[in-house]
Short mmCIF file of C-alpha atoms in Angstrom, two decimals:
data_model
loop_
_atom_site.label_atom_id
_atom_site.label_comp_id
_atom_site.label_asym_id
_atom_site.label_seq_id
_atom_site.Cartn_x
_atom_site.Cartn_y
_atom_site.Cartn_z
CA UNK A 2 -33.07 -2.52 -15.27
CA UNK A 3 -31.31 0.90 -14.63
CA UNK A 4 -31.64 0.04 -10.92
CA UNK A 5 -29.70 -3.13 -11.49
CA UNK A 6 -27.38 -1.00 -13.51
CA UNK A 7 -26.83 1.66 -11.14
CA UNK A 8 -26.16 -1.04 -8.41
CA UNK A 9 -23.32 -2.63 -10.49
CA UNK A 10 -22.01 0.64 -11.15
CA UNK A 11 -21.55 1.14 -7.32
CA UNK A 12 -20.07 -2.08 -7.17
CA UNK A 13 -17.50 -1.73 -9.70
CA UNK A 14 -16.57 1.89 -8.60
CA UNK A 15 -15.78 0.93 -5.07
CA UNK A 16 -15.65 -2.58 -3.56
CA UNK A 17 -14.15 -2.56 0.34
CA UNK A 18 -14.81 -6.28 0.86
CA UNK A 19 -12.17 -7.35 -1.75
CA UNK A 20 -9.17 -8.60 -0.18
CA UNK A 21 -6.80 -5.76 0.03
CA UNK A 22 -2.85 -6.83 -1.71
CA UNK A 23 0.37 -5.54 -2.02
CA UNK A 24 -0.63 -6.36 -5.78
CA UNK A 25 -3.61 -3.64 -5.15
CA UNK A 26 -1.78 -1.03 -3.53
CA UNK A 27 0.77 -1.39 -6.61
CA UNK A 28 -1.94 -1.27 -8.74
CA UNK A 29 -2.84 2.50 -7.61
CA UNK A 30 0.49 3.45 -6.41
CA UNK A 31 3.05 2.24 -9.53
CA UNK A 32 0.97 4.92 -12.44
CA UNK A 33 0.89 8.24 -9.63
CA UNK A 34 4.98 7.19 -9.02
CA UNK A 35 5.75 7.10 -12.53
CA UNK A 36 3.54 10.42 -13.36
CA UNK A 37 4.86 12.21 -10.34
CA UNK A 38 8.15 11.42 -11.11
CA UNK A 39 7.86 13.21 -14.49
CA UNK A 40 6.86 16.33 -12.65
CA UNK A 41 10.05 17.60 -11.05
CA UNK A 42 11.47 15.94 -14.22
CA UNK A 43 10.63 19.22 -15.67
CA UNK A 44 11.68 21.59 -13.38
CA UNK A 45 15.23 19.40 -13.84
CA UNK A 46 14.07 20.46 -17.69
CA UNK A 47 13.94 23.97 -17.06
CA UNK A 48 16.95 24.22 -14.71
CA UNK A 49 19.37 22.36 -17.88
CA UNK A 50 17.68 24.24 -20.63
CA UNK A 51 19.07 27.50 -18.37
CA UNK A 52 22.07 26.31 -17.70
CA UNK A 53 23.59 25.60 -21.02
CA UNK A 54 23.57 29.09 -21.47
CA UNK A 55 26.13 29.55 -18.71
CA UNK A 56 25.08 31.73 -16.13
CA UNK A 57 24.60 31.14 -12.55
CA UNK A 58 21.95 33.80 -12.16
CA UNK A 59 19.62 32.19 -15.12
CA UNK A 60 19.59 29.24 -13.00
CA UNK A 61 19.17 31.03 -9.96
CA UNK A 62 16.22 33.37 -11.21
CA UNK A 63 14.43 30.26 -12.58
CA UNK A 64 15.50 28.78 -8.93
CA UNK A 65 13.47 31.40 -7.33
CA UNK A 66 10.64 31.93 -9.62
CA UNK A 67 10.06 28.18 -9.61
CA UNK A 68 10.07 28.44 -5.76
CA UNK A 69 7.59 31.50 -6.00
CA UNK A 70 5.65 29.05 -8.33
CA UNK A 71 5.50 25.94 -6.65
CA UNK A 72 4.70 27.47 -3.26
CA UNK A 73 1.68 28.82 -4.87
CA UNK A 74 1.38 24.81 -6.49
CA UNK A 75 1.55 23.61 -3.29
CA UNK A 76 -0.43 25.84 -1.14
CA UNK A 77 -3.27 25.25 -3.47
CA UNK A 78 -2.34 21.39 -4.40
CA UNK A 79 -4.20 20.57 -1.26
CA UNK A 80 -7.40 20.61 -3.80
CA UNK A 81 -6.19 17.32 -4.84
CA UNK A 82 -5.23 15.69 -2.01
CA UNK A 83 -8.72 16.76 -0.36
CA UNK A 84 -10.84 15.70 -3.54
CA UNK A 85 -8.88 12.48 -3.14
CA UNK A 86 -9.58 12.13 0.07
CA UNK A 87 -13.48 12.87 -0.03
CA UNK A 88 -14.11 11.14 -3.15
CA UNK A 89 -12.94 7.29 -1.41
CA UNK A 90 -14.76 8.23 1.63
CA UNK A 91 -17.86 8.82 -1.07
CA UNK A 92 -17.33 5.44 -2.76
CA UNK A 93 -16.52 3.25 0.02
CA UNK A 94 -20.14 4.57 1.54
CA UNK A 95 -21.27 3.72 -2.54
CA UNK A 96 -23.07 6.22 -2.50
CA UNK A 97 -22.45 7.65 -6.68
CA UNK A 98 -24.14 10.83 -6.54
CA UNK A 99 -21.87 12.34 -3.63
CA UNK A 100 -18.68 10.67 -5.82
CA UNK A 101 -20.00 13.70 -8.33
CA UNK A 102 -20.40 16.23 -6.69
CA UNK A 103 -17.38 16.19 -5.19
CA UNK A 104 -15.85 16.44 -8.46
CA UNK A 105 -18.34 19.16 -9.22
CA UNK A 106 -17.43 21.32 -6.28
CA UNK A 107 -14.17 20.53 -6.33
CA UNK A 108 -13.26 21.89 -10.22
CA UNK A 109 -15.48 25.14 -9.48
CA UNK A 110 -13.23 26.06 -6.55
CA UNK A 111 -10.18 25.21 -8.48
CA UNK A 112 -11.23 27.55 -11.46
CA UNK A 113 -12.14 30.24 -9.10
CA UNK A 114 -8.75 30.03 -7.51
CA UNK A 115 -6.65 30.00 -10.29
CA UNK A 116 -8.39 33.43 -11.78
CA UNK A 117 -7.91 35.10 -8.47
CA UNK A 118 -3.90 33.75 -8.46
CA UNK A 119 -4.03 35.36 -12.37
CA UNK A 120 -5.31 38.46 -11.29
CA UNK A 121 -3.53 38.85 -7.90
CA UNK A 122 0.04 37.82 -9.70
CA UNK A 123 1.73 41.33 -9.63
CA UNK A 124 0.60 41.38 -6.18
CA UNK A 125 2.25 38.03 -5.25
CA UNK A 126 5.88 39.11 -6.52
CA UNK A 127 5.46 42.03 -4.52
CA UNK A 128 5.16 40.36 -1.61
CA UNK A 129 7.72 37.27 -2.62
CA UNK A 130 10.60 39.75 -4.14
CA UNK A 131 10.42 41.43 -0.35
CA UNK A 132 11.13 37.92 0.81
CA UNK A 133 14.50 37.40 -1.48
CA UNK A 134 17.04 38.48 -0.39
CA UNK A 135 18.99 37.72 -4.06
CA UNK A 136 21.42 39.61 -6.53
CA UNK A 137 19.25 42.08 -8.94
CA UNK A 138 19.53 39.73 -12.05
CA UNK A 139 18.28 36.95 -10.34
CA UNK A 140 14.87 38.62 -9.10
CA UNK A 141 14.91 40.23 -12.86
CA UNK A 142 14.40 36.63 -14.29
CA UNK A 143 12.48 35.58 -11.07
CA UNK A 144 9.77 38.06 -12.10
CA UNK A 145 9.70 37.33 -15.94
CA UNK A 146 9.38 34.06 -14.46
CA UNK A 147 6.47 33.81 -12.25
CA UNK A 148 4.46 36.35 -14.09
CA UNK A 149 4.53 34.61 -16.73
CA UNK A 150 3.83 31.08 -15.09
CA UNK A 151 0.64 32.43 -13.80
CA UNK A 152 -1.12 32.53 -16.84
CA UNK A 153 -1.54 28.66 -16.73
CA UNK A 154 -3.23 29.18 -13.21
CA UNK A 155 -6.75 28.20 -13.36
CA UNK A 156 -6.07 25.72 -15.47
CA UNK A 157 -3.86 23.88 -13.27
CA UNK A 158 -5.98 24.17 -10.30
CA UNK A 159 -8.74 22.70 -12.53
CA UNK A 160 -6.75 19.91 -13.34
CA UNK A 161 -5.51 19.39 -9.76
CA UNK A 162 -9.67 18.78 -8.53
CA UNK A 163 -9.72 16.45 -11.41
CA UNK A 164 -6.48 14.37 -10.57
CA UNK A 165 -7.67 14.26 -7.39
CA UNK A 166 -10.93 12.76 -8.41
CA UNK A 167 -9.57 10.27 -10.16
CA UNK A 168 -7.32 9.12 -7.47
CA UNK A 169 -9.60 8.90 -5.29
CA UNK A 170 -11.76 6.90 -7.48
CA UNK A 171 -8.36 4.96 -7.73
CA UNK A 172 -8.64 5.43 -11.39
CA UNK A 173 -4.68 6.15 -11.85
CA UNK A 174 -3.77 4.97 -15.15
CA UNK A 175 -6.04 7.87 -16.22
CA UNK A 176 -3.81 10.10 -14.01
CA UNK A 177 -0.13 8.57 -15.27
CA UNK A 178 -1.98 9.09 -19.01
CA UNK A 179 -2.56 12.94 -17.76
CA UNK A 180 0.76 13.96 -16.15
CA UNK A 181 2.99 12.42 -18.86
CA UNK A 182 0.84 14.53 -21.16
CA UNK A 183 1.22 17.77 -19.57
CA UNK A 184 4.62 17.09 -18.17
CA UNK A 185 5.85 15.71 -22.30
CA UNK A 186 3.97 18.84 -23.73
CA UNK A 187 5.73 21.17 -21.43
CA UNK A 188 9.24 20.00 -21.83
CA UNK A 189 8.76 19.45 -26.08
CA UNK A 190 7.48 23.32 -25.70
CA UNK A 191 10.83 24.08 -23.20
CA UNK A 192 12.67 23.45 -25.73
CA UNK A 193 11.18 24.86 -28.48
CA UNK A 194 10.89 28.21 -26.66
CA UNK A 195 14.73 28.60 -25.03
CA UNK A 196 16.80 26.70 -27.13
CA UNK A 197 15.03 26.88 -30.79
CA UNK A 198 13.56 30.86 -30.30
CA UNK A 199 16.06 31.92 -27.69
CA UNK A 200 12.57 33.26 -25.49
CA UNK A 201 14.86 32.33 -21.87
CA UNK A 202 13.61 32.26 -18.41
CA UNK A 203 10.23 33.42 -19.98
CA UNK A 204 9.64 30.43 -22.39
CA UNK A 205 10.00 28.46 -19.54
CA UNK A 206 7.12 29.78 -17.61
CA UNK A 207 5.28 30.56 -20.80
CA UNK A 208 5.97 26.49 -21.85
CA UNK A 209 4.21 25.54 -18.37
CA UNK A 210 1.49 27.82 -18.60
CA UNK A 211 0.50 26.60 -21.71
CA UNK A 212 0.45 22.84 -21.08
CA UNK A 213 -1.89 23.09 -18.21
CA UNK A 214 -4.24 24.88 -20.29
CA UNK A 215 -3.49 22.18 -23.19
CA UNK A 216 -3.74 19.20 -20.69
CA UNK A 217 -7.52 20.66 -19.37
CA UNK A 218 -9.17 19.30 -22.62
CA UNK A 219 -8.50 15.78 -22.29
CA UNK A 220 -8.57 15.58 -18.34
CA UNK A 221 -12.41 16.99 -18.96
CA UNK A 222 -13.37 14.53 -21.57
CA UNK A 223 -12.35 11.69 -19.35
CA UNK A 224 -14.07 12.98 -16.50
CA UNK A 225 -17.13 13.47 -18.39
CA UNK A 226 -16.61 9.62 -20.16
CA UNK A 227 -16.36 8.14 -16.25
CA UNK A 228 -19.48 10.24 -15.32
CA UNK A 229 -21.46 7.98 -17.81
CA UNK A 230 -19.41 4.87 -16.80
CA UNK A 231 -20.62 5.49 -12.93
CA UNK A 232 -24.38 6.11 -13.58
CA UNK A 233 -26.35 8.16 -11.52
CA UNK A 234 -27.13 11.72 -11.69
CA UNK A 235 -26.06 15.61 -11.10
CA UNK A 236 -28.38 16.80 -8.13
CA UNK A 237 -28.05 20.67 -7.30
CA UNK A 238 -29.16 20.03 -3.92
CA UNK A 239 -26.28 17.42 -2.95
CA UNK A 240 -24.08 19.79 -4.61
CA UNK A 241 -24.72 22.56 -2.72
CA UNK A 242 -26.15 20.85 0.53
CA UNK A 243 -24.75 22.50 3.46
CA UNK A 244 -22.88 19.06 5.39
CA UNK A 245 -20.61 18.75 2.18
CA UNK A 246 -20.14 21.76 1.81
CA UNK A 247 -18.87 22.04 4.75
CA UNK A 248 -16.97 19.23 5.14
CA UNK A 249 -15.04 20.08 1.58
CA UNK A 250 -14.29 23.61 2.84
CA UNK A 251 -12.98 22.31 6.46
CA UNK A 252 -11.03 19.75 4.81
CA UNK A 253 -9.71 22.48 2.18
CA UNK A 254 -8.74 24.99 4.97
CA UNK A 255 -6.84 22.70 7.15
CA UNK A 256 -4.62 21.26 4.14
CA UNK A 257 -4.16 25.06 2.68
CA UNK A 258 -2.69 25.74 6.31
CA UNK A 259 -0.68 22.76 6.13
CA UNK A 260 0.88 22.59 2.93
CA UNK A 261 1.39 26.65 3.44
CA UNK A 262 3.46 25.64 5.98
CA UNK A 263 5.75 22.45 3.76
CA UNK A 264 5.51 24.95 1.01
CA UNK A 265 7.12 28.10 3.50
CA UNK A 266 9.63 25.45 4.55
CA UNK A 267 10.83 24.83 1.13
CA UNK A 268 10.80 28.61 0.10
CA UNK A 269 12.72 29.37 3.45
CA UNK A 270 15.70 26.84 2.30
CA UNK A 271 15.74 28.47 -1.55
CA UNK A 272 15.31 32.23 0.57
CA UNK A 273 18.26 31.20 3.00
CA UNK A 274 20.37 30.07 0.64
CA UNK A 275 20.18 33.09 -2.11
CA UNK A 276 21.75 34.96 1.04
CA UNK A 277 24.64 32.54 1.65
CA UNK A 278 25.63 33.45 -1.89
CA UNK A 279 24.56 32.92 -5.91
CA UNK A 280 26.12 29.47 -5.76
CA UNK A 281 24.74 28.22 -2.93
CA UNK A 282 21.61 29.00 -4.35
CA UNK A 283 22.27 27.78 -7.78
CA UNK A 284 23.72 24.27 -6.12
CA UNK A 285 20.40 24.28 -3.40
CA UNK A 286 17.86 24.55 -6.81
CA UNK A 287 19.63 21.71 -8.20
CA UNK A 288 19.59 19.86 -5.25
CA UNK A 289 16.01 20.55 -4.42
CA UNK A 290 15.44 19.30 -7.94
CA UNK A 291 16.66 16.02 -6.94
CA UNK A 292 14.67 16.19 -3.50
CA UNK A 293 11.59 16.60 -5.56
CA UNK A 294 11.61 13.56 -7.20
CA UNK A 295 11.74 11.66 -4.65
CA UNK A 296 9.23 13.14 -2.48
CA UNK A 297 6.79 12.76 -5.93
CA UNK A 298 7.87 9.26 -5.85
CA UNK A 299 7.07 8.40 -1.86
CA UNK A 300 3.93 10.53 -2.79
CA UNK A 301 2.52 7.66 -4.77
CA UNK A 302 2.18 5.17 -1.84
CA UNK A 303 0.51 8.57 -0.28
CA UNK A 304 -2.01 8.52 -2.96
CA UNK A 305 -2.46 4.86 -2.58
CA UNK A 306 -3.30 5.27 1.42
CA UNK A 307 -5.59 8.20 1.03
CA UNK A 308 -7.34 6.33 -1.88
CA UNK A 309 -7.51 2.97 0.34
CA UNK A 310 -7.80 4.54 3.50
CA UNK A 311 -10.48 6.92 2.65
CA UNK A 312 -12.21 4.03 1.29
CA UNK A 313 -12.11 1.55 4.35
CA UNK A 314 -13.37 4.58 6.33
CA UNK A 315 -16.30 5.43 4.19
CA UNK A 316 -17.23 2.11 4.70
CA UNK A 317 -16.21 1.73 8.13
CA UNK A 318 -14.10 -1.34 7.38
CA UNK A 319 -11.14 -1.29 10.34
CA UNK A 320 -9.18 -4.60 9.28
CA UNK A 321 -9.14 -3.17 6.11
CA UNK A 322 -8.16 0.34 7.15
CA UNK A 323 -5.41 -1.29 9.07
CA UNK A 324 -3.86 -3.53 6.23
CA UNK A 325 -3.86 -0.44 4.35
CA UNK A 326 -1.52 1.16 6.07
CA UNK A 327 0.52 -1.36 6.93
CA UNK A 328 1.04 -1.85 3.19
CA UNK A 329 1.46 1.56 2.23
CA UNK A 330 3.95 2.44 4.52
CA UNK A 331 6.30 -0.96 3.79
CA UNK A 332 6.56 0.18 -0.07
CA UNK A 333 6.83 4.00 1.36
CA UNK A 334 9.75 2.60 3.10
CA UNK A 335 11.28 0.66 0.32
CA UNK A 336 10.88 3.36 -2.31
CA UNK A 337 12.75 5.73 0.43
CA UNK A 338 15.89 3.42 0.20
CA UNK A 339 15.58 2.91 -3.71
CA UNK A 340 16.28 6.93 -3.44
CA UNK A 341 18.64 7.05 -1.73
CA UNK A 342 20.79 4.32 -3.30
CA UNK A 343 20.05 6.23 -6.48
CA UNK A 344 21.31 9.97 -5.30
CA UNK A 345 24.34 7.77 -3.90
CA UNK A 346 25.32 6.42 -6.53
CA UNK A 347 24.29 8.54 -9.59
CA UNK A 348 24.17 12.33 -7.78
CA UNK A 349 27.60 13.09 -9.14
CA UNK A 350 27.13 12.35 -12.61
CA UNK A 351 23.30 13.84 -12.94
CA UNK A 352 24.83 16.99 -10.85
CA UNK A 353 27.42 17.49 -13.76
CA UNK A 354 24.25 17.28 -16.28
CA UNK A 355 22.61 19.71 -14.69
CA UNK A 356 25.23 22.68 -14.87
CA UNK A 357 28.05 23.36 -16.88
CA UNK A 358 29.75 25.34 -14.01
CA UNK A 359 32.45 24.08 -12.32
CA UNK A 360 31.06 26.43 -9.19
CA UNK A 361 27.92 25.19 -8.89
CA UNK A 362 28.81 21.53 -9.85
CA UNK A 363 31.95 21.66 -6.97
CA UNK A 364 29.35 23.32 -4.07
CA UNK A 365 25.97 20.78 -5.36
CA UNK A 366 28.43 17.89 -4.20
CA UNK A 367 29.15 19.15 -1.00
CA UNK A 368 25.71 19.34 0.03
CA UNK A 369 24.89 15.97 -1.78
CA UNK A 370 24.88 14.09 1.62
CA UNK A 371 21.72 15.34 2.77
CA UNK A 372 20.01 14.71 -0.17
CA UNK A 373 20.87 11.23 -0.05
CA UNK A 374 19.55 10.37 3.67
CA UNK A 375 16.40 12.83 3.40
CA UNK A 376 13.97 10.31 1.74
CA UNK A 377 15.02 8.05 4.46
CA UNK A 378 13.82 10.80 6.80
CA UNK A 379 10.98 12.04 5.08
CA UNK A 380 9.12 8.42 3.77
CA UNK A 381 6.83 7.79 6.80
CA UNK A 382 5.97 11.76 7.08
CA UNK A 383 4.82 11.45 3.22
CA UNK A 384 2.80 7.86 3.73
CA UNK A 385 0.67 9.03 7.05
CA UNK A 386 -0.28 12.17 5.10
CA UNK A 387 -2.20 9.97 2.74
CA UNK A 388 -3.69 8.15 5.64
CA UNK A 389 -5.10 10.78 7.60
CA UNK A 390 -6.21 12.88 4.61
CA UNK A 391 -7.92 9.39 3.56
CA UNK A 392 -9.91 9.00 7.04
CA UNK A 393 -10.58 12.93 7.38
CA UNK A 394 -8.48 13.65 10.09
CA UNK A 395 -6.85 16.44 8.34
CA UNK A 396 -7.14 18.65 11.59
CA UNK A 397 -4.56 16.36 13.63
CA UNK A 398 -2.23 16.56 10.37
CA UNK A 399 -2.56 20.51 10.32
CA UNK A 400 -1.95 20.90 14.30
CA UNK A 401 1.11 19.12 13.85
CA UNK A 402 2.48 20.17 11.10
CA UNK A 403 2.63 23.54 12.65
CA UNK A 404 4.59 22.27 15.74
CA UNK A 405 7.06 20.47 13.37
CA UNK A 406 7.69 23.81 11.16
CA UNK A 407 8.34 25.29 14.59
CA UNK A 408 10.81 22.85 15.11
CA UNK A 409 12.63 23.59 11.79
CA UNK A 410 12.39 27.48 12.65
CA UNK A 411 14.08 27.27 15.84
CA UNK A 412 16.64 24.70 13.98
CA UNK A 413 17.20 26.84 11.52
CA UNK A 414 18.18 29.86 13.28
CA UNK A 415 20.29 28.07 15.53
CA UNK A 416 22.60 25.75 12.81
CA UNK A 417 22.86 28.30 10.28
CA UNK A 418 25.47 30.89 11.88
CA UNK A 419 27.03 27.68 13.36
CA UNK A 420 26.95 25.98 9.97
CA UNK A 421 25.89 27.96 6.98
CA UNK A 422 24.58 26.01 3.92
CA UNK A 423 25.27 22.71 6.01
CA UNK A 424 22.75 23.74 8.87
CA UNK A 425 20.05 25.14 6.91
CA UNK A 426 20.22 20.93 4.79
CA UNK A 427 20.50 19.64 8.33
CA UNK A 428 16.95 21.75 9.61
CA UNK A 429 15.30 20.47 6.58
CA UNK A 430 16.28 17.01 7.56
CA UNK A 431 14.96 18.03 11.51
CA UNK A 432 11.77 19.14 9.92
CA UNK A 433 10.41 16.02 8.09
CA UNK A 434 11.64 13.78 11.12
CA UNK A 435 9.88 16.04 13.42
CA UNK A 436 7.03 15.31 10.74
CA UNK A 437 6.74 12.03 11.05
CA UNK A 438 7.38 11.54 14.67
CA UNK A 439 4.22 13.27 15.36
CA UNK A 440 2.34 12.10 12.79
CA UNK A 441 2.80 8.45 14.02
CA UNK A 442 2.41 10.02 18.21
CA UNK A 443 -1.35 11.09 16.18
CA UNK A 444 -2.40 8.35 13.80
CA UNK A 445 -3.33 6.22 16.35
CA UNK A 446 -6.02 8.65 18.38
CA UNK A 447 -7.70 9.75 15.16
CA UNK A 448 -8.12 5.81 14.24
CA UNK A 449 -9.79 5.61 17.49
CA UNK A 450 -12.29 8.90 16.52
CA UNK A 451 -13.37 7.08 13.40
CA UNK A 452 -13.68 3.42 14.30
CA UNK A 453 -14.07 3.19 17.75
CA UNK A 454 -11.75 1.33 20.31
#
């Protein structure tokens, strides 16, 4: 009987020989759109809460320190994309006890991450405020800001392993039910914090910290209810067996490098433009605001191809592998344009939300061109991330992601004394086309490497 059990638990948690929809890649993608869309919703949160109080370096400091902040978010978020990744691999191979301990290694190296990023915070400004080159005030707040932030640390990189596992498991209603509970608790506590007890740029970072911790409890319990769901069994050897392990730490490795490179990309354009001038910089974080959502929203098809990917390559299923991405990247491509209608049409008016000064609002509009074409630019960069983190071939996707942020360096330097603000938009737009040029040159030799000819 509990054989017959198990075997229907394997069936239900991963089954590659169902015909593969645009109705299933909704199915995955539509919940991680909706809660990823939330996320930069509340660094649009933070950046209005600031700016009713009328100051351009309140905005900027929370600017930076959320740049300091989400470098560190990103250059760790590869834990979720890679327990994504190896978790579909795991179930399309149905094989349950590998599907936990993946989640099992994956949460211990997110907790042991986050205490060294607590610990190592002073450290970390150090090094960022020698990278800013802004006004005094600005890296005051920026410092109240990220110290502060950091608290919530191992919590969030907790919760990122867990995410990840349930995306990979393609179990993302439990993820939409997640984010819009930390992302709801955080901006019910911004407000509370700045506008109720005055607390400023530091009860916005102390309103973060706290909801990851807040969001860890449930995220656990429903990790712990799907255990039981799955069947099977914790086995210390599989945990710790030496191929996984290895294979988790490789994947791990070449993602940190990768998304330390996106994540130095992003902090270069925030850097760059607190040298151009205080309202460049204060018009760039708004902007990048913006950017954000949209790149959370193309990241949802991501999810879907590393979920459905990973999963036709665990069990070696090449039609399937190839309808994947075919689908992925059509609603990649049609969310893209949905973006970029929307920051044509609406920018102006959500630019005047987001700052009262006529400044900031008047210098946000000039650069509001190149926010509209980048998810254009940047959709099929986003989709074939989630394809070859979902087949394993997260080497390729490091190599070249370090000849495109070459390409953006050398851009960079060259359009900004031409240009100023204008050339520093125009090598962010260079650097996720030089993105996804290679990554389609790629996808095709590392389908080869895992399915054959």
């Amino acid at each position: 009987m509990r054989a017959g059990l198990h075997s229907l638990n394997l069936a239900a948690m991963s089954a590659p020989s169902a015909a593969l929809s645009h109705r299933a890649v909704l199915a995955i993608a539509v919940p991680i759109v909706l809660s990823n869309a939330t996320v930069p919703l509340v660094g649009a949160v933070d950046t209005a809460v600031v700016g009713q109080l009328g100051a351009a370096e309140l905005i900027g400091g929370v600017g930076i320190g959320t740049v300091v902040a989400t470098f560190l978010i990103w250059l760790f978020g590869f834990l979720r994309s890679a327990t994504a990744g190896l978790t579909a691999r795991a179930g399309g191979a149905r094989d349950v006890d590998e599907v936990r301990a993946s989640l099992g290694r994956s949460v211990l190296i997110g907790l042991a991450l986050g205490f060294v990023l607590l610990l190592g915070a002073p450290l970390i400004w150090l090094v960022a405020s020698g990278l800013i080159a802004a006004s005094p005030e600005v890296e005051r707040h920026a410092e109240t800001y990220v110290l502060t932030r950091l608290w919530g640390a191992p919590a969030m990189m907790a919760n990122f392993a867990l995410l990840g596992w349930f995306m990979g498991r393609k179990r993302t209603s439990r993820v939409l039910m997640l984010q819009l509970f930390l992302n709801g608790t955080n901006i019910a506590l911004d407000l509370v914090f700045v506008l109720v007890w005055d607390w400023g740029v530091q009860g916005v970072a102390a309103a973060s910290a706290i909801a990851e911790w807040l969001t860890f409890v449930p995220a656990l319990a429903l990790a712990t209810r799907d255990l039981k769901a799955i069947g099977g069994a914790w086995d210390r050897g599989k945990l710790l067996a030496l191929g996984p392990v290895r294979e988790t730490l490789r994947t791990n490795s070449d993602l940190l490098i990768r998304t330390a490179f996106l994540a130095t990309a992003f902090a270069i354009v925030s850097a760059e433009s607190a040298r151009i001038g205080d309202l460049e910089l204060a018009a760039t974080t708004i902007l990048l605001n913006f950017l954000t959502i949209a790149a959370y929203g193309l990241d949802g098809f991501a999810i879907a191809a590393e979920a459905l990917a990973g999963e036709a390559t665990g069990a070696r299923d090449k039609p399937r592998f190839i309808r994947a991405v075919k689908l992925t990247a059509v609603w990649s491509a049609a969310t893209a344009l949905i973006f970029a209608l929307l920051w044509g049409m609406a920018g102006p008016s959500l630019i005047q939300v987001m700052s009262v000064a006529d400044g900031v609002r008047t210098t946000a509009l000039t650069f509001l061109p190149w926010l509209i074409i980048q998810p254009i630019v940047a959709a099929a960069c986003f989709q074939l991330d989630g394809v070859f983190i979902g087949m394993g071939a997260t080497r390729a996707m490091r190599n070249w992601m370090v000849v495109s942020f070459a390409l953006f360096v050398a851009a960079w330097q060259l359009a900004v004394p031409l240009w100023g603000a204008h050339g520093l938009w125009l090598a962010f737009n260079l650097f996720f086309a030089a993105r996804a040029v290679t990554l389609m040159i790629a996808w095709q030799r590392a389908t080869r490497e895992r399915f054959g000819a």
